[in-house]
mmCIF file of C-alpha atoms in Angstrom:
data_model
loop_
_atom_site.group_PDB
_atom_site.id
_atom_site.type_symbol
_atom_site.label_atom_id
_atom_site.label_comp_id
_atom_site.label_asym_id
_atom_site.label_seq_id
_atom_site.Cartn_x
_atom_site.Cartn_y
_atom_site.Cartn_z
ATOM 1 C CA LEU Y 1 2.493 -5.016 -21.278
ATOM 2 C CA GLU Y 2 3.664 -8.141 -19.502
ATOM 3 C CA ILE Y 3 4.613 -8.259 -15.834
ATOM 4 C CA THR Y 4 6.720 -11.210 -14.774
ATOM 5 C CA PRO Y 5 6.964 -12.661 -11.243
ATOM 6 C CA GLY Y 6 9.313 -10.649 -9.040
ATOM 7 C CA GLN Y 7 9.643 -7.837 -11.590
ATOM 8 C CA ARG Y 8 9.806 -4.214 -10.448
ATOM 9 C CA LEU Y 9 7.942 -2.149 -12.999
ATOM 10 C CA ALA Y 10 7.953 1.657 -13.023
ATOM 11 C CA VAL Y 11 5.047 3.445 -14.666
ATOM 12 C CA VAL Y 12 6.069 7.051 -15.222
ATOM 13 C CA GLY Y 13 4.053 9.860 -16.757
ATOM 14 C CA MET Y 14 2.600 13.286 -16.305
ATOM 15 C CA ASN Y 15 -0.447 13.949 -14.141
ATOM 16 C CA GLY Y 16 -3.570 12.798 -15.954
ATOM 17 C CA SER Y 17 -1.724 10.451 -18.317
ATOM 18 C CA GLY Y 18 -3.593 7.322 -17.126
ATOM 19 C CA LYS Y 19 -1.130 5.726 -14.696
ATOM 20 C CA THR Y 20 -3.701 5.154 -11.949
ATOM 21 C CA THR Y 21 -6.345 4.169 -14.500
ATOM 22 C CA LEU Y 22 -4.005 1.412 -15.708
ATOM 23 C CA ILE Y 23 -3.769 0.094 -12.140
ATOM 24 C CA LYS Y 24 -7.525 0.289 -11.604
ATOM 25 C CA LEU Y 25 -8.018 -1.724 -14.778
ATOM 26 C CA LEU Y 26 -5.456 -4.292 -13.648
ATOM 27 C CA MET Y 27 -7.145 -4.604 -10.252
ATOM 28 C CA ARG Y 28 -10.661 -4.948 -11.766
ATOM 29 C CA PHE Y 29 -11.931 -1.663 -10.336
ATOM 30 C CA TYR Y 30 -12.697 -0.741 -13.948
ATOM 31 C CA THR Y 31 -13.712 -3.003 -16.818
ATOM 32 C CA PRO Y 32 -11.876 -2.522 -20.133
ATOM 33 C CA THR Y 33 -14.029 -1.222 -22.978
ATOM 34 C CA SER Y 34 -11.805 -3.078 -25.441
ATOM 35 C CA GLY Y 35 -9.021 -5.617 -25.229
ATOM 36 C CA ARG Y 36 -8.505 -7.832 -22.218
ATOM 37 C CA ILE Y 37 -6.245 -8.354 -19.244
ATOM 38 C CA THR Y 38 -5.030 -11.826 -18.394
ATOM 39 C CA LEU Y 39 -3.323 -13.496 -15.465
ATOM 40 C CA ASN Y 40 -1.279 -16.506 -16.563
ATOM 41 C CA GLY Y 41 -3.321 -16.575 -19.778
ATOM 42 C CA THR Y 42 -6.752 -16.481 -18.064
ATOM 43 C CA ASP Y 43 -8.985 -13.432 -18.435
ATOM 44 C CA ILE Y 44 -9.078 -11.686 -15.043
ATOM 45 C CA ASN Y 45 -12.885 -11.512 -15.225
ATOM 46 C CA ASP Y 46 -12.965 -15.314 -15.011
ATOM 47 C CA PHE Y 47 -11.469 -15.272 -11.494
ATOM 48 C CA ASP Y 48 -13.504 -15.039 -8.308
ATOM 49 C CA ARG Y 49 -13.425 -11.315 -7.522
ATOM 50 C CA ARG Y 50 -12.554 -11.729 -3.830
ATOM 51 C CA LYS Y 51 -9.722 -14.175 -4.536
ATOM 52 C CA TYR Y 52 -8.434 -11.915 -7.294
ATOM 53 C CA PHE Y 53 -8.348 -8.913 -4.925
ATOM 54 C CA GLU Y 54 -6.211 -10.968 -2.516
ATOM 55 C CA LEU Y 55 -3.383 -10.856 -5.085
ATOM 56 C CA PHE Y 56 -2.885 -7.101 -4.631
ATOM 57 C CA ALA Y 57 -1.492 -4.894 -1.894
ATOM 58 C CA PRO Y 58 -2.070 -1.380 -3.204
ATOM 59 C CA VAL Y 59 -0.966 1.945 -1.769
ATOM 60 C CA PHE Y 60 -3.031 4.674 -3.386
ATOM 61 C CA GLN Y 61 -2.679 8.433 -3.042
ATOM 62 C CA ASN Y 62 -5.988 8.885 -1.216
ATOM 63 C CA ILE Y 63 -5.668 7.220 2.167
ATOM 64 C CA GLU Y 64 -8.440 6.620 4.655
ATOM 65 C CA SER Y 65 -7.964 6.093 8.360
ATOM 66 C CA TYR Y 66 -10.623 4.508 10.528
ATOM 67 C CA ALA Y 67 -11.768 4.961 14.122
ATOM 68 C CA PHE Y 68 -10.112 1.701 15.193
ATOM 69 C CA SER Y 69 -6.892 1.054 17.076
ATOM 70 C CA MET Y 70 -3.563 1.595 15.302
ATOM 71 C CA ALA Y 71 -3.115 -2.186 15.127
ATOM 72 C CA GLU Y 72 -6.531 -2.617 13.484
ATOM 73 C CA ASN Y 73 -5.778 0.222 11.048
ATOM 74 C CA VAL Y 74 -2.757 -1.748 9.821
ATOM 75 C CA ALA Y 75 -4.072 -5.326 9.910
ATOM 76 C CA PHE Y 76 -7.797 -4.768 9.222
ATOM 77 C CA GLU Y 77 -8.375 -7.556 11.732
ATOM 78 C CA LYS Y 78 -9.486 -7.549 15.343
ATOM 79 C CA GLU Y 79 -6.537 -6.666 17.542
ATOM 80 C CA GLU Y 80 -6.629 -9.992 19.378
ATOM 81 C CA SER Y 81 -6.429 -12.022 16.143
ATOM 82 C CA SER Y 82 -3.725 -9.972 14.407
ATOM 83 C CA ASP Y 83 -0.005 -10.733 14.297
ATOM 84 C CA LYS Y 84 1.583 -8.035 16.499
ATOM 85 C CA GLU Y 85 5.123 -8.839 15.356
ATOM 86 C CA LYS Y 86 4.105 -8.539 11.710
ATOM 87 C CA ILE Y 87 2.314 -5.256 12.467
ATOM 88 C CA ALA Y 88 5.443 -3.913 14.183
ATOM 89 C CA ALA Y 89 7.696 -5.022 11.300
ATOM 90 C CA SER Y 90 5.341 -3.412 8.761
ATOM 91 C CA LEU Y 91 5.268 -0.148 10.696
ATOM 92 C CA GLN Y 92 9.064 -0.170 11.078
ATOM 93 C CA THR Y 93 9.649 -0.688 7.360
ATOM 94 C CA ALA Y 94 7.102 2.033 6.549
ATOM 95 C CA GLY Y 95 8.843 4.449 8.946
ATOM 96 C CA LEU Y 96 5.951 4.863 11.384
ATOM 97 C CA TRP Y 97 7.059 2.697 14.327
ATOM 98 C CA GLU Y 98 8.649 5.503 16.376
ATOM 99 C CA LYS Y 99 5.480 7.577 16.072
ATOM 100 C CA ILE Y 100 3.335 4.653 17.263
ATOM 101 C CA GLN Y 101 5.705 4.028 20.188
ATOM 102 C CA SER Y 102 5.353 7.674 21.251
ATOM 103 C CA LEU Y 103 1.568 7.339 21.620
ATOM 104 C CA PRO Y 104 0.132 6.782 25.114
ATOM 105 C CA ASN Y 105 -1.410 3.389 24.288
ATOM 106 C CA LYS Y 106 0.970 2.506 21.439
ATOM 107 C CA LEU Y 107 -0.745 0.016 19.054
ATOM 108 C CA ALA Y 108 -3.955 0.182 21.103
ATOM 109 C CA THR Y 109 -4.250 3.959 20.612
ATOM 110 C CA PRO Y 110 -7.405 4.730 18.657
ATOM 111 C CA MET Y 111 -7.180 6.509 15.342
ATOM 112 C CA LEU Y 112 -9.302 9.677 15.210
ATOM 113 C CA LYS Y 113 -11.269 11.211 18.054
ATOM 114 C CA ILE Y 114 -14.669 9.953 16.931
ATOM 115 C CA PHE Y 115 -15.106 7.446 19.779
ATOM 116 C CA SER Y 116 -12.340 8.491 22.167
ATOM 117 C CA GLU Y 117 -10.606 11.687 23.217
ATOM 118 C CA GLU Y 118 -7.372 9.650 23.275
ATOM 119 C CA GLY Y 119 -7.665 9.164 19.523
ATOM 120 C CA VAL Y 120 -5.062 10.690 17.221
ATOM 121 C CA ASP Y 121 -5.104 11.845 13.647
ATOM 122 C CA PHE Y 122 -2.071 11.662 11.396
ATOM 123 C CA SER Y 123 -0.593 14.133 8.954
ATOM 124 C CA GLY Y 124 -0.833 13.374 5.252
ATOM 125 C CA GLY Y 125 2.676 11.907 5.229
ATOM 126 C CA GLU Y 126 1.973 9.730 8.270
ATOM 127 C CA LYS Y 127 -1.224 8.454 6.638
ATOM 128 C CA GLN Y 128 0.804 7.549 3.574
ATOM 129 C CA LYS Y 129 3.217 5.574 5.765
ATOM 130 C CA LEU Y 130 0.208 3.886 7.390
ATOM 131 C CA ALA Y 131 -1.023 2.837 3.938
ATOM 132 C CA ILE Y 132 2.416 1.392 3.142
ATOM 133 C CA ALA Y 133 2.352 -0.530 6.453
ATOM 134 C CA ARG Y 134 -1.093 -1.940 5.514
ATOM 135 C CA ALA Y 135 0.227 -3.153 2.173
ATOM 136 C CA LEU Y 136 3.261 -4.739 3.814
ATOM 137 C CA TYR Y 137 1.092 -6.459 6.417
ATOM 138 C CA LYS Y 138 -1.189 -7.871 3.722
ATOM 139 C CA ASP Y 139 1.852 -9.515 2.111
ATOM 140 C CA ALA Y 140 0.170 -10.053 -1.275
ATOM 141 C CA PRO Y 141 2.199 -11.235 -4.288
ATOM 142 C CA LEU Y 142 1.722 -7.947 -6.192
ATOM 143 C CA LEU Y 143 2.623 -4.683 -4.466
ATOM 144 C CA ILE Y 144 1.310 -1.511 -6.101
ATOM 145 C CA LEU Y 145 2.733 1.832 -5.009
ATOM 146 C CA ASP Y 146 0.797 4.693 -6.619
ATOM 147 C CA GLU Y 147 2.838 7.839 -5.882
ATOM 148 C CA PRO Y 148 3.587 6.452 -2.401
ATOM 149 C CA THR Y 149 5.768 9.373 -1.378
ATOM 150 C CA ALA Y 150 3.649 12.257 -2.698
ATOM 151 C CA ALA Y 151 2.773 13.535 0.800
ATOM 152 C CA LEU Y 152 6.175 12.832 2.356
ATOM 153 C CA ASP Y 153 8.969 15.265 3.063
ATOM 154 C CA PRO Y 154 12.266 14.655 1.180
ATOM 155 C CA ILE Y 155 13.932 12.844 4.108
ATOM 156 C CA ALA Y 156 10.973 10.495 4.656
ATOM 157 C CA GLU Y 157 10.809 9.936 0.892
ATOM 158 C CA GLN Y 158 14.491 8.935 0.818
ATOM 159 C CA ASN Y 159 13.945 6.561 3.756
ATOM 160 C CA ILE Y 160 11.055 4.868 1.936
ATOM 161 C CA TYR Y 161 13.245 4.410 -1.142
ATOM 162 C CA GLN Y 162 15.993 2.901 1.002
ATOM 163 C CA GLU Y 163 13.461 0.441 2.446
ATOM 164 C CA PHE Y 164 12.060 -0.431 -0.990
ATOM 165 C CA ASP Y 165 14.036 -3.690 -1.209
ATOM 166 C CA LYS Y 166 12.460 -4.865 2.050
ATOM 167 C CA MET Y 167 9.043 -3.811 0.820
ATOM 168 C CA ALA Y 168 9.372 -5.552 -2.537
ATOM 169 C CA ASN Y 169 10.872 -8.687 -0.959
ATOM 170 C CA GLY Y 170 10.657 -10.756 -4.157
ATOM 171 C CA LYS Y 171 7.121 -9.617 -5.012
ATOM 172 C CA SER Y 172 6.067 -8.251 -8.352
ATOM 173 C CA THR Y 173 5.931 -4.498 -7.811
ATOM 174 C CA ILE Y 174 4.398 -1.675 -9.797
ATOM 175 C CA PHE Y 175 5.709 1.747 -8.817
ATOM 176 C CA ILE Y 176 3.797 4.712 -10.224
ATOM 177 C CA SER Y 177 5.440 8.112 -10.321
ATOM 178 C CA HIS Y 178 5.596 11.300 -12.318
ATOM 179 C CA ARG Y 179 9.304 11.643 -11.501
ATOM 180 C CA LEU Y 180 11.666 9.385 -13.416
ATOM 181 C CA ALA Y 181 14.456 9.861 -10.849
ATOM 182 C CA SER Y 182 12.343 8.194 -8.131
ATOM 183 C CA THR Y 183 12.141 4.922 -10.079
ATOM 184 C CA ARG Y 184 15.865 4.051 -10.266
ATOM 185 C CA PHE Y 185 15.357 0.866 -8.215
ATOM 186 C CA CYS Y 186 12.929 -0.631 -10.756
ATOM 187 C CA ASP Y 187 13.842 -3.231 -13.422
ATOM 188 C CA LYS Y 188 11.689 -1.934 -16.264
#
C-alpha cells in the first residue's frame, strides 16, 4: 500500500477486518511483527516518536472529553495561548459551532461537571464532532478519519461529508468505513 501526498484513501471492510489495526500500525501504536512501514523510504521506527506523531491528526471512534474549557478541549493548549479564530473555524467545519455559541460561557464553558456545575457533557455525536474539530485544529499533514460519522444522525453525517473537502484541504487523508457508499469522495 502506498499513500501519496494529497491522496484521499478509503479503507473499507467489515467490522473486525483490521481497518483500525492498519491505522494503529501506521501511527506506531503497534509494532509490525513482520514487514515494515516506511515514510519516504525511511522505516518509521527510525523517526523520533514525538515528531512522527505530529504528522497525524486522527479521529478515532472512542472519543474522550476532558474537564477543561471547550477551547482547551479543541486546541489542547491553554486558552490564552490558543488561536481562537482557528478554534472557531475548526468547530464550524465540524458542525459544532452553533452548540458552543448556545452555551452560557461559549468557548470558556467547561466540559463535564467534575470541577464546575456550569460544565456540560456532549452526546456521542457531539463528541465525535469535537474530535473532528481537534483534528482540524491540529492541522497535521495526514488526516485519519476512523468511522468519523458512526455516532452521528443521518443529517449530521451528510453535513460532515459536505464539509470533507474543507477538512481534507490538500492533506493526505485516510477515511475508514464499513459502508462503501460513504467513501465516494475518496480517490482510491
